[in-house]
XYZ file of C-alpha atoms in Angstrom:
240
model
C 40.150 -17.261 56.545
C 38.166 -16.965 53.109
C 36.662 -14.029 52.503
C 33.544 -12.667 51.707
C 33.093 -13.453 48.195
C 32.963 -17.513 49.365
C 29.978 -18.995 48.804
C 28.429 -22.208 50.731
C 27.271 -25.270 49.051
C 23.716 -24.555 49.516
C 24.193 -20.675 47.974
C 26.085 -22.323 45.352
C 22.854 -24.564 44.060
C 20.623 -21.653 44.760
C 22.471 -19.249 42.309
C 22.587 -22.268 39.864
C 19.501 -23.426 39.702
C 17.431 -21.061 37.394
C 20.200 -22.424 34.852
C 20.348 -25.949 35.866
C 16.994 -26.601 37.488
C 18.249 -30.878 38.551
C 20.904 -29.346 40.142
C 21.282 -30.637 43.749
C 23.414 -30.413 46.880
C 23.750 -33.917 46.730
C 24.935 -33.820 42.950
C 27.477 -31.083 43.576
C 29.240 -33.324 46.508
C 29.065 -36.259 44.081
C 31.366 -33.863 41.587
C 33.464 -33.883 44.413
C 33.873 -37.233 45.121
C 34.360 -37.771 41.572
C 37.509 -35.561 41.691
C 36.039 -32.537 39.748
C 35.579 -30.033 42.622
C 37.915 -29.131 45.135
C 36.515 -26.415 46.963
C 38.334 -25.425 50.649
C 36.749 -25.720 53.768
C 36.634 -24.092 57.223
C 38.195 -25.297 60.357
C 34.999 -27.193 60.984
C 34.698 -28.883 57.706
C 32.034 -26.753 55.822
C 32.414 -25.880 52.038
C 33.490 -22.988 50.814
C 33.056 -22.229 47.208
C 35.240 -19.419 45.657
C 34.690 -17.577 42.587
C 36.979 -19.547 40.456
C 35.442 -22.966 42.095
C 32.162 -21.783 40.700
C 32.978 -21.319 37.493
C 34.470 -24.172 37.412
C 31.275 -26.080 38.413
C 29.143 -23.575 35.479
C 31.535 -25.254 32.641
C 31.220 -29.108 34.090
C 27.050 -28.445 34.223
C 27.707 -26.808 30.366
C 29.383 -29.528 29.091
C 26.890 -32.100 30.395
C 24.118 -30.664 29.379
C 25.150 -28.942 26.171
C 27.946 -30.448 25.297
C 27.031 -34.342 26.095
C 30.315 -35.080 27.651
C 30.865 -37.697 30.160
C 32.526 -36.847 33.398
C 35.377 -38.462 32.596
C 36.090 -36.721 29.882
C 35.196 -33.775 31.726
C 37.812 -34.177 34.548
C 40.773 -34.809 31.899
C 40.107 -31.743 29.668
C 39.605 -29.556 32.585
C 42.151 -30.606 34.721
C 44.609 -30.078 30.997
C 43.460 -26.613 30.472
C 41.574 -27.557 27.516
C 38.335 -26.524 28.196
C 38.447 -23.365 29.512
C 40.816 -22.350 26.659
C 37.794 -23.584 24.253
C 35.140 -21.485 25.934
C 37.257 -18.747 26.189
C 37.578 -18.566 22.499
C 34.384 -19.924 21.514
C 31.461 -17.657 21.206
C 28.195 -18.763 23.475
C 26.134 -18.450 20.117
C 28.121 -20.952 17.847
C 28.393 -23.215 21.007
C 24.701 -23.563 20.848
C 24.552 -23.620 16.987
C 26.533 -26.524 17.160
C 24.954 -28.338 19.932
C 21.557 -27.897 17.532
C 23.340 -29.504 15.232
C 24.501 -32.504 16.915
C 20.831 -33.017 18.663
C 19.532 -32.953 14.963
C 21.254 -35.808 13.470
C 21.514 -39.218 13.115
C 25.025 -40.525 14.711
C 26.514 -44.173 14.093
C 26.439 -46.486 17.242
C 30.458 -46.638 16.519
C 31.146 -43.180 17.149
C 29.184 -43.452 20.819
C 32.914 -43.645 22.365
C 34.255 -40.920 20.834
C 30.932 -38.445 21.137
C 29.759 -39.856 24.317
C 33.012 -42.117 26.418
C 30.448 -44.574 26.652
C 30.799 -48.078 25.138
C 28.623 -49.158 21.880
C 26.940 -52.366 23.947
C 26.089 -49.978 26.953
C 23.526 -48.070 24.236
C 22.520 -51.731 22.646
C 21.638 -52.343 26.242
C 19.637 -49.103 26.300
C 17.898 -50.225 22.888
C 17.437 -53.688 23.784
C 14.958 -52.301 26.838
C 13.650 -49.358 25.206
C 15.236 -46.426 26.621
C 16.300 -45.237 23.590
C 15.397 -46.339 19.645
C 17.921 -47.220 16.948
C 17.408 -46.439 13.690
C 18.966 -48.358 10.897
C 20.820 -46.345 7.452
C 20.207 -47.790 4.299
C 23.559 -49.637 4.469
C 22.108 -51.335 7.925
C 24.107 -49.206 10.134
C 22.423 -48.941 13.237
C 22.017 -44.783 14.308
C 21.700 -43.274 17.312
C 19.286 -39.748 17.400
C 21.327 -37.162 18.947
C 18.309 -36.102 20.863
C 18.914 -39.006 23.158
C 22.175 -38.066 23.791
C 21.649 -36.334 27.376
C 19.549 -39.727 28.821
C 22.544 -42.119 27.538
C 24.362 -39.883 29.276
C 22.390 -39.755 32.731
C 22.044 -43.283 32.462
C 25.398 -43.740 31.742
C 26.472 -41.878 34.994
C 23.564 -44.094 37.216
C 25.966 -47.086 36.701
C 28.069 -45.334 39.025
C 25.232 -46.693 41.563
C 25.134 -49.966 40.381
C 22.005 -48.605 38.254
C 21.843 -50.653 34.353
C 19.981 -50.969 31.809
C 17.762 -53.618 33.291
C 17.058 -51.341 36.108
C 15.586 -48.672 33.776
C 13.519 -51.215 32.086
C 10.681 -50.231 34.281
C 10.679 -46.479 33.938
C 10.208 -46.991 30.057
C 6.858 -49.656 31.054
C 6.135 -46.430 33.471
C 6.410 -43.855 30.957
C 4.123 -46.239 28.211
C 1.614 -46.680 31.079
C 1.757 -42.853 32.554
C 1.769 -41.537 28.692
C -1.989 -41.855 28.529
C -2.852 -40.105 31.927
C -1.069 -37.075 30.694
C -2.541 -37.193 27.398
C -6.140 -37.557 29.052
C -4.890 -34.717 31.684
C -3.790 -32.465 28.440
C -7.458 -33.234 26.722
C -9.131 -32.136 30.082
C -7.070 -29.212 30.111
C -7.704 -27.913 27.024
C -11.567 -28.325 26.953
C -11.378 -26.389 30.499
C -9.579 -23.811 28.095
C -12.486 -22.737 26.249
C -15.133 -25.678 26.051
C -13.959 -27.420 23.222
C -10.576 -28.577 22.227
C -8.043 -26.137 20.905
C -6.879 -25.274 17.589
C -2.993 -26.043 17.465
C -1.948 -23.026 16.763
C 2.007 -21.752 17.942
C -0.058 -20.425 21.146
C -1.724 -23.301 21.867
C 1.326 -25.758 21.251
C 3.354 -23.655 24.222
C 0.243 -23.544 26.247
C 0.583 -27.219 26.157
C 4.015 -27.536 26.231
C 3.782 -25.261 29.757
C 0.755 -27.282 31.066
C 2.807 -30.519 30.607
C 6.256 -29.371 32.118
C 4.318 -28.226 34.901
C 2.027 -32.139 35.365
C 5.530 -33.671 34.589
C 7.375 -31.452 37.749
C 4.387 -32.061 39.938
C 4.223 -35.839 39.397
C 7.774 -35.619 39.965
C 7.852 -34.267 43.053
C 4.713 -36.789 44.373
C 7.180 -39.634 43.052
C 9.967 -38.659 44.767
C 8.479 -37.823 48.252
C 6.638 -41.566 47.995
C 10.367 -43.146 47.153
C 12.172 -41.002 49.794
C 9.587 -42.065 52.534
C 9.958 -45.911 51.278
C 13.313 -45.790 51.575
C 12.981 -43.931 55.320
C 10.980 -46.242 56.479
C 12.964 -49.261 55.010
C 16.377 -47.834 56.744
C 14.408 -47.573 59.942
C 13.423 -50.888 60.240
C 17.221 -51.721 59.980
C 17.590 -49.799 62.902
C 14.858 -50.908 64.851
C-alpha cells in the first residue's frame, strides 16, 4: 500500500499549477497514454503519484515549455537517462539564458526537425494560414522566429486529435477580428485610469500587460464554457 507521501492526480495539478497555469487533469492522463507517466494505482484503479513520478512530470512540463521539445523526443531522452543527467548538471540560470536565446533569433525552416521533431511542411502549413510568419534572409532562406516556437509546438501536438493546420485557420481570423475589441477594451481602460490616456511609461506598459492577461483569461474561460456546453448538448442529442 503506498504511503503517505503519494499524491492523487488532482493534488498533483494543484501543486503544479502556479508553475504551469494550462496544466490539466485531462493533460496529465494524456502524458500517460502517451507512454510518459506511469504512475501506480490502488486496488480500485485510482492514481497514485509518487515523489519520483512527479518530478518526472516537472521535467516533461520544463522541456515543453522551456525547452520546445516535442513529446517524442521527450519520451526517448527520458526514458535513456539523458535528461535528467542534463538538468542535474545544468544550472536553472543558464537553462533560461539559453532558452532567451533561442526565443530571440531567427532559425532556418530546415533545422525545424532537429529543434522542434516536427517536419518543415507542417510549419509551411502553419505559414500558409497564418499561424505563424516566415521571414525570408537575404539569401531567400525562409526563417522561423523562435518566439513561435511553443504554438508550433501546441499545434504540433493537436494533430494528435486529428486537429491541422486548416483547423486553426479560424482562430487566426478570430484573433484579427477579437484584436480590436481588446485594443478598444485597453483604450477604455486606461482613460478609466486617470481621464485621459496614459503615458507609456515601464508602469503603465505592465499595467497593461496585467489588464490584458487578465481580458485574455476571462474571455477564455467564457469561450470555453460556451464550447463545453455545445459539445454537451451535441453528445446528448446522440443519446436521446
Amino acid at each position: 500500500m503506498p504511503d503517505a507521501g503519494y499524491l492523487t492526480i488532482g493534488k498533483v495539478v494543484k501543486r503544479l499549477q502556479a508553475q504551469y497555469p494550462d496544466l490539466s487533469i485531462s493533460k496529465v492522463r494524456y502524458l500517460e497514454d502517451e507512454g510518459l507517466l506511469n504512475p501506480s494505482r490502488t486496488p480500485s484503479g485510482y492514481r497514485l503519484y509518487s515523489q519520483r513520478d512527479i518530478h518526472r512530470l516537472e521535467t516533461i512540463l520544463y522541456l515543453q515549455k522551456n525547452r520546445f521539445m516535442p513529446l517524442s523526443v521527450i519520451k526517448k531522452h527520458l526514458d535513456g537517462g539523458e535528461v535528467q543527467a542534463d538538468l542535474a548538471g545544468t544550472p536553472f540560470a543558464s537553462m533560461e539564458s539559453d532558452d532567451e536565446d533561442v526565443a530571440g533569433k531567427l532559425h532556418p525552416i530546415d533545422r525545424m526537425p532537429e529543434l522542434l521533431g516536427v517536419p518543415v511542411s507542417f510549419v509551411r502549413q502553419l505559414s500558409e494560414v497564418g499561424v505563424i510568419s516566415l521571414k525570408e534572409s537575404p539569401h531567400g532562406r525562409a526563417l522561423v522566429d523562435g518566439r513561435d516556437f511553443p504554438l508550433i509546438r501546441t499545434c504540433n501536438e493537436l494533430r494528435h486529435f486529428g486537429i491541422g493546420p486548416k483547423n486553426l485557420r479560424q482562430y487566426v481570423t478570430a484573433a484579427n477580428r477579437e484584436s480590436a475589441m481588446f485594443e478598444q477594451a485597453l483604450v477604455v481602460y486606461a482613460k478609466k485610469g486617470g481621464g485621459v490616456e496614459m503615458e507609456l511609461t515601464d508602469e503603465s506598459r505592465k499595467q497593461f500587460g496585467q489588464a490584458f492577461s487578465e481580458m485574455l483569461a476571462l474571455t477564455g474561460q467564457v469561450r470555453d464554457t460556451l464550447i463545453r456546453r455545445q459539445i454537451s448538448n451535441t453528445f446528448k442529442q446522440m443519446e436521446e
